[in-house]
Amino acid sequence: MPIDYKKTQKELYQPKTTPAVIDVPEMVFIMVDGIGNPNTSEEYKSAVEILYGLSYAIKMSNKSVMEYVVPPLEGLWWLNDGSDDWYKDKSKYCWTAMIRQPDFVTADIFEIAKAKLAKKKPQLDTSKARLEKFTEGLCVQAMHIGSYDDEPRTNAAIMQFIADNGYVSDISDKRRHHEFYLNYPRKTAPEKLKTIIRVPVRGQ
């Protein structure tokens, strides 16, 4: 059976709706940076297409190495005005869209996938993508069930948990608000969407 990280690492991909602490290890990601409202931005749409294109190119070219399920789309988010009002003006969003890769994916494998995708879809600027090891460390996370616009409810619960349990939010230029998108909004009713929200923390 193909390896599915959502099943083999449930602590990372299947949290409860109540907040909990997790220490996230180093993982390998393909990342694309950008700015703008993800609902309307062509840059974001292109970034997602690049990420999935590269991820499936790697998967299909390395079946003999490892059979696996491509992990879900993730995103690191911050605001270009330095504020923390996440849900007011999405046009101010800065983001890093990203998809996890198996540990066997090297720079050489990544470059081969980029060349294949560039040949298949020359309209995509694969130079925007990078392969990076990412260690998130200590965080608090929870599963949000519902529309993206209803995320403030779960985010508030996370922040309250952080305050009540002796932690401090550690969001900075190096540690960002993090989200995982476990299903497709075009194929899922808004009230059934599942999004993991993760906030980096440190002890007081």
Tab-separated table of C-alpha atoms in Angstrom:
chain	number	residue	atom	x	y	z
A	1	MET	CA	0.000	0.000	0.000
A	2	PRO	CA	1.258	3.538	-0.743
A	3	ILE	CA	2.493	5.460	2.286
A	4	ASP	CA	-0.001	8.130	3.331
A	5	TYR	CA	1.439	10.569	5.869
A	6	LYS	CA	-2.091	11.565	6.911
A	7	LYS	CA	-2.468	8.024	8.267
A	8	THR	CA	1.065	7.212	9.401
A	9	GLN	CA	1.594	10.569	11.167
A	10	LYS	CA	-1.841	11.272	12.567
A	11	GLU	CA	-0.416	13.637	15.173
A	12	LEU	CA	0.544	15.992	12.334
A	13	TYR	CA	-2.441	15.599	10.017
A	14	GLN	CA	-5.405	14.561	12.169
A	15	PRO	CA	-5.528	16.817	15.221
A	16	LYS	CA	-8.667	17.241	17.262
A	17	THR	CA	-10.840	20.348	17.089
A	18	THR	CA	-9.578	21.265	20.563
A	19	PRO	CA	-6.083	22.846	20.584
A	20	ALA	CA	-3.050	20.796	21.585
A	21	VAL	CA	0.738	21.172	21.699
A	22	ILE	CA	2.933	19.453	19.106
A	23	ASP	CA	6.676	19.444	18.409
A	24	VAL	CA	7.056	19.333	14.617
A	25	PRO	CA	10.196	17.652	13.201
A	26	GLU	CA	12.222	18.594	10.126
A	27	MET	CA	10.563	17.819	6.786
A	28	VAL	CA	11.243	18.484	3.111
A	29	PHE	CA	8.968	20.841	1.151
A	30	ILE	CA	8.565	22.408	-2.243
A	31	MET	CA	7.723	26.076	-1.616
A	32	VAL	CA	6.512	29.036	-3.671
A	33	ASP	CA	6.262	32.577	-2.262
A	34	GLY	CA	3.742	35.224	-3.245
A	35	ILE	CA	1.443	38.090	-2.281
A	36	GLY	CA	-2.302	38.597	-2.598
A	37	ASN	CA	-5.770	37.257	-1.888
A	38	PRO	CA	-5.679	33.483	-2.500
A	39	ASN	CA	-9.315	33.563	-3.629
A	40	THR	CA	-8.625	35.930	-6.519
A	41	SER	CA	-4.859	36.032	-7.088
A	42	GLU	CA	-3.542	34.544	-10.326
A	43	GLU	CA	-0.155	34.335	-8.606
A	44	TYR	CA	-1.582	32.019	-5.936
A	45	LYS	CA	-3.405	29.906	-8.520
A	46	SER	CA	-0.167	29.526	-10.469
A	47	ALA	CA	1.783	28.668	-7.312
A	48	VAL	CA	-0.631	25.853	-6.480
A	49	GLU	CA	-0.429	24.513	-10.031
A	50	ILE	CA	3.377	24.554	-9.860
A	51	LEU	CA	3.395	22.753	-6.502
A	52	TYR	CA	1.070	19.977	-7.590
A	53	GLY	CA	2.753	19.687	-10.987
A	54	LEU	CA	6.174	19.202	-9.419
A	55	SER	CA	4.868	16.922	-6.664
A	56	TYR	CA	3.209	14.552	-9.123
A	57	ALA	CA	6.180	14.671	-11.492
A	58	ILE	CA	8.391	13.486	-8.626
A	59	LYS	CA	5.883	10.850	-7.520
A	60	MET	CA	5.416	9.368	-10.996
A	61	SER	CA	9.154	9.352	-11.782
A	62	ASN	CA	10.159	7.582	-8.573
A	63	LYS	CA	7.617	4.802	-8.158
A	64	SER	CA	10.421	2.260	-7.843
A	65	VAL	CA	11.848	4.208	-4.908
A	66	MET	CA	8.661	4.710	-2.900
A	67	GLU	CA	4.900	4.496	-3.396
A	68	TYR	CA	3.179	7.330	-1.546
A	69	VAL	CA	0.193	9.655	-1.514
A	70	VAL	CA	1.026	13.276	-2.335
A	71	PRO	CA	0.528	15.219	0.930
A	72	PRO	CA	-1.966	18.086	1.208
A	73	LEU	CA	-1.406	21.700	0.262
A	74	GLU	CA	-0.150	23.881	3.103
A	75	GLY	CA	0.487	27.578	3.570
A	76	LEU	CA	2.494	29.936	5.758
A	77	TRP	CA	0.745	33.297	6.103
A	78	TRP	CA	1.542	36.832	7.256
A	79	LEU	CA	0.467	40.390	6.490
A	80	ASN	CA	2.495	42.930	4.533
A	81	ASP	CA	1.469	45.771	6.863
A	82	GLY	CA	2.784	44.089	9.996
A	83	SER	CA	-0.636	43.883	11.651
A	84	ASP	CA	-2.248	40.760	13.115
A	85	ASP	CA	-5.804	41.248	11.844
A	86	TRP	CA	-5.768	38.115	9.704
A	87	TYR	CA	-9.283	38.137	8.426
A	88	LYS	CA	-9.903	41.783	7.519
A	89	ASP	CA	-8.175	42.432	4.174
A	90	LYS	CA	-6.956	39.370	2.277
A	91	SER	CA	-5.322	41.505	-0.409
A	92	LYS	CA	-2.578	42.226	2.141
A	93	TYR	CA	-1.697	38.556	2.556
A	94	CYS	CA	1.851	37.371	2.025
A	95	TRP	CA	2.193	33.623	1.745
A	96	THR	CA	4.383	30.639	1.155
A	97	ALA	CA	2.381	27.866	-0.513
A	98	MET	CA	3.994	24.478	0.049
A	99	ILE	CA	3.644	20.705	-0.306
A	100	ARG	CA	5.652	18.197	1.714
A	101	GLN	CA	7.942	15.764	-0.105
A	102	PRO	CA	9.335	12.363	0.944
A	103	ASP	CA	12.814	12.451	2.442
A	104	PHE	CA	14.366	10.802	-0.641
A	105	VAL	CA	13.698	13.915	-2.750
A	106	THR	CA	17.055	15.572	-3.428
A	107	ALA	CA	18.025	18.731	-5.287
A	108	ASP	CA	18.800	16.622	-8.367
A	109	ILE	CA	15.392	14.929	-8.325
A	110	PHE	CA	13.760	18.322	-7.847
A	111	GLU	CA	15.577	19.846	-10.830
A	112	ILE	CA	14.595	16.920	-13.048
A	113	ALA	CA	10.949	17.421	-12.052
A	114	LYS	CA	11.196	21.143	-12.809
A	115	ALA	CA	12.542	20.416	-16.287
A	116	LYS	CA	9.741	17.934	-16.977
A	117	LEU	CA	7.033	20.314	-15.776
A	118	ALA	CA	8.504	23.235	-17.742
A	119	LYS	CA	8.373	21.118	-20.901
A	120	LYS	CA	4.809	19.952	-20.208
A	121	LYS	CA	3.469	23.330	-19.095
A	122	PRO	CA	5.788	26.080	-20.386
A	123	GLN	CA	3.397	28.785	-19.188
A	124	LEU	CA	4.359	27.997	-15.578
A	125	ASP	CA	7.385	29.741	-14.094
A	126	THR	CA	8.980	26.829	-12.263
A	127	SER	CA	11.907	29.056	-11.217
A	128	LYS	CA	9.636	30.367	-8.458
A	129	ALA	CA	9.714	26.982	-6.727
A	130	ARG	CA	12.388	25.903	-4.288
A	131	LEU	CA	13.156	22.720	-2.332
A	132	GLU	CA	13.743	23.401	1.340
A	133	LYS	CA	14.107	21.576	4.641
A	134	PHE	CA	11.790	23.119	7.209
A	135	THR	CA	11.783	22.546	10.974
A	136	GLU	CA	8.781	24.094	12.672
A	137	GLY	CA	9.394	23.044	16.265
A	138	LEU	CA	7.019	23.699	19.149
A	139	CYS	CA	3.496	24.710	18.067
A	140	VAL	CA	-0.148	24.636	19.083
A	141	GLN	CA	-2.591	23.312	16.503
A	142	ALA	CA	-6.263	22.394	16.048
A	143	MET	CA	-8.576	21.158	13.326
A	144	HIS	CA	-10.964	23.790	11.966
A	145	ILE	CA	-14.125	22.397	10.406
A	146	GLY	CA	-16.062	24.934	8.364
A	147	SER	CA	-15.503	27.733	5.900
A	148	TYR	CA	-12.213	29.598	5.675
A	149	ASP	CA	-14.015	32.803	6.657
A	150	ASP	CA	-15.024	31.130	9.938
A	151	GLU	CA	-11.409	30.409	10.926
A	152	PRO	CA	-11.276	33.251	13.511
A	153	ARG	CA	-13.328	30.993	15.807
A	154	THR	CA	-10.682	28.262	15.858
A	155	ASN	CA	-7.790	30.708	15.819
A	156	ALA	CA	-9.226	32.422	18.924
A	157	ALA	CA	-9.467	29.055	20.686
A	158	ILE	CA	-5.816	28.361	19.868
A	159	MET	CA	-4.692	31.740	21.193
A	160	GLN	CA	-6.711	31.221	24.386
A	161	PHE	CA	-5.129	27.785	24.858
A	162	ILE	CA	-1.674	29.325	24.412
A	163	ALA	CA	-2.388	31.956	27.079
A	164	ASP	CA	-3.960	29.461	29.497
A	165	ASN	CA	-1.128	26.941	29.321
A	166	GLY	CA	1.955	29.069	29.891
A	167	TYR	CA	3.006	29.562	26.274
A	168	VAL	CA	3.548	32.654	24.141
A	169	SER	CA	2.856	32.998	20.426
A	170	ASP	CA	6.207	32.991	18.640
A	171	ILE	CA	5.124	34.256	15.232
A	172	SER	CA	8.023	36.101	13.593
A	173	ASP	CA	9.879	36.489	10.298
A	174	LYS	CA	11.127	32.932	10.763
A	175	ARG	CA	7.981	31.331	12.240
A	176	ARG	CA	4.603	31.904	10.618
A	177	HIS	CA	0.892	31.210	10.996
A	178	HIS	CA	0.499	27.820	9.288
A	179	GLU	CA	-2.499	26.137	7.640
A	180	PHE	CA	-3.127	22.732	6.011
A	181	TYR	CA	-5.958	22.198	3.511
A	182	LEU	CA	-7.201	18.624	3.774
A	183	ASN	CA	-9.859	18.784	1.072
A	184	TYR	CA	-10.673	20.715	-2.073
A	185	PRO	CA	-12.959	23.767	-1.708
A	186	ARG	CA	-14.392	23.261	-5.197
A	187	LYS	CA	-15.490	19.731	-4.292
A	188	THR	CA	-16.441	20.241	-0.641
A	189	ALA	CA	-19.284	22.159	0.970
A	190	PRO	CA	-17.926	25.111	3.007
A	191	GLU	CA	-19.306	23.740	6.280
A	192	LYS	CA	-17.392	20.464	5.731
A	193	LEU	CA	-13.973	21.902	4.870
A	194	LYS	CA	-11.155	20.672	7.114
A	195	THR	CA	-8.243	23.023	7.780
A	196	ILE	CA	-5.464	22.484	10.304
A	197	ILE	CA	-4.405	25.754	11.933
A	198	ARG	CA	-0.978	25.771	13.576
A	199	VAL	CA	0.667	28.576	15.563
A	200	PRO	CA	4.357	28.508	16.641
A	201	VAL	CA	4.906	29.005	20.377
A	202	ARG	CA	7.589	29.195	23.032
A	203	GLY	CA	7.547	28.942	26.804
A	204	GLN	CA	7.195	32.092	28.864
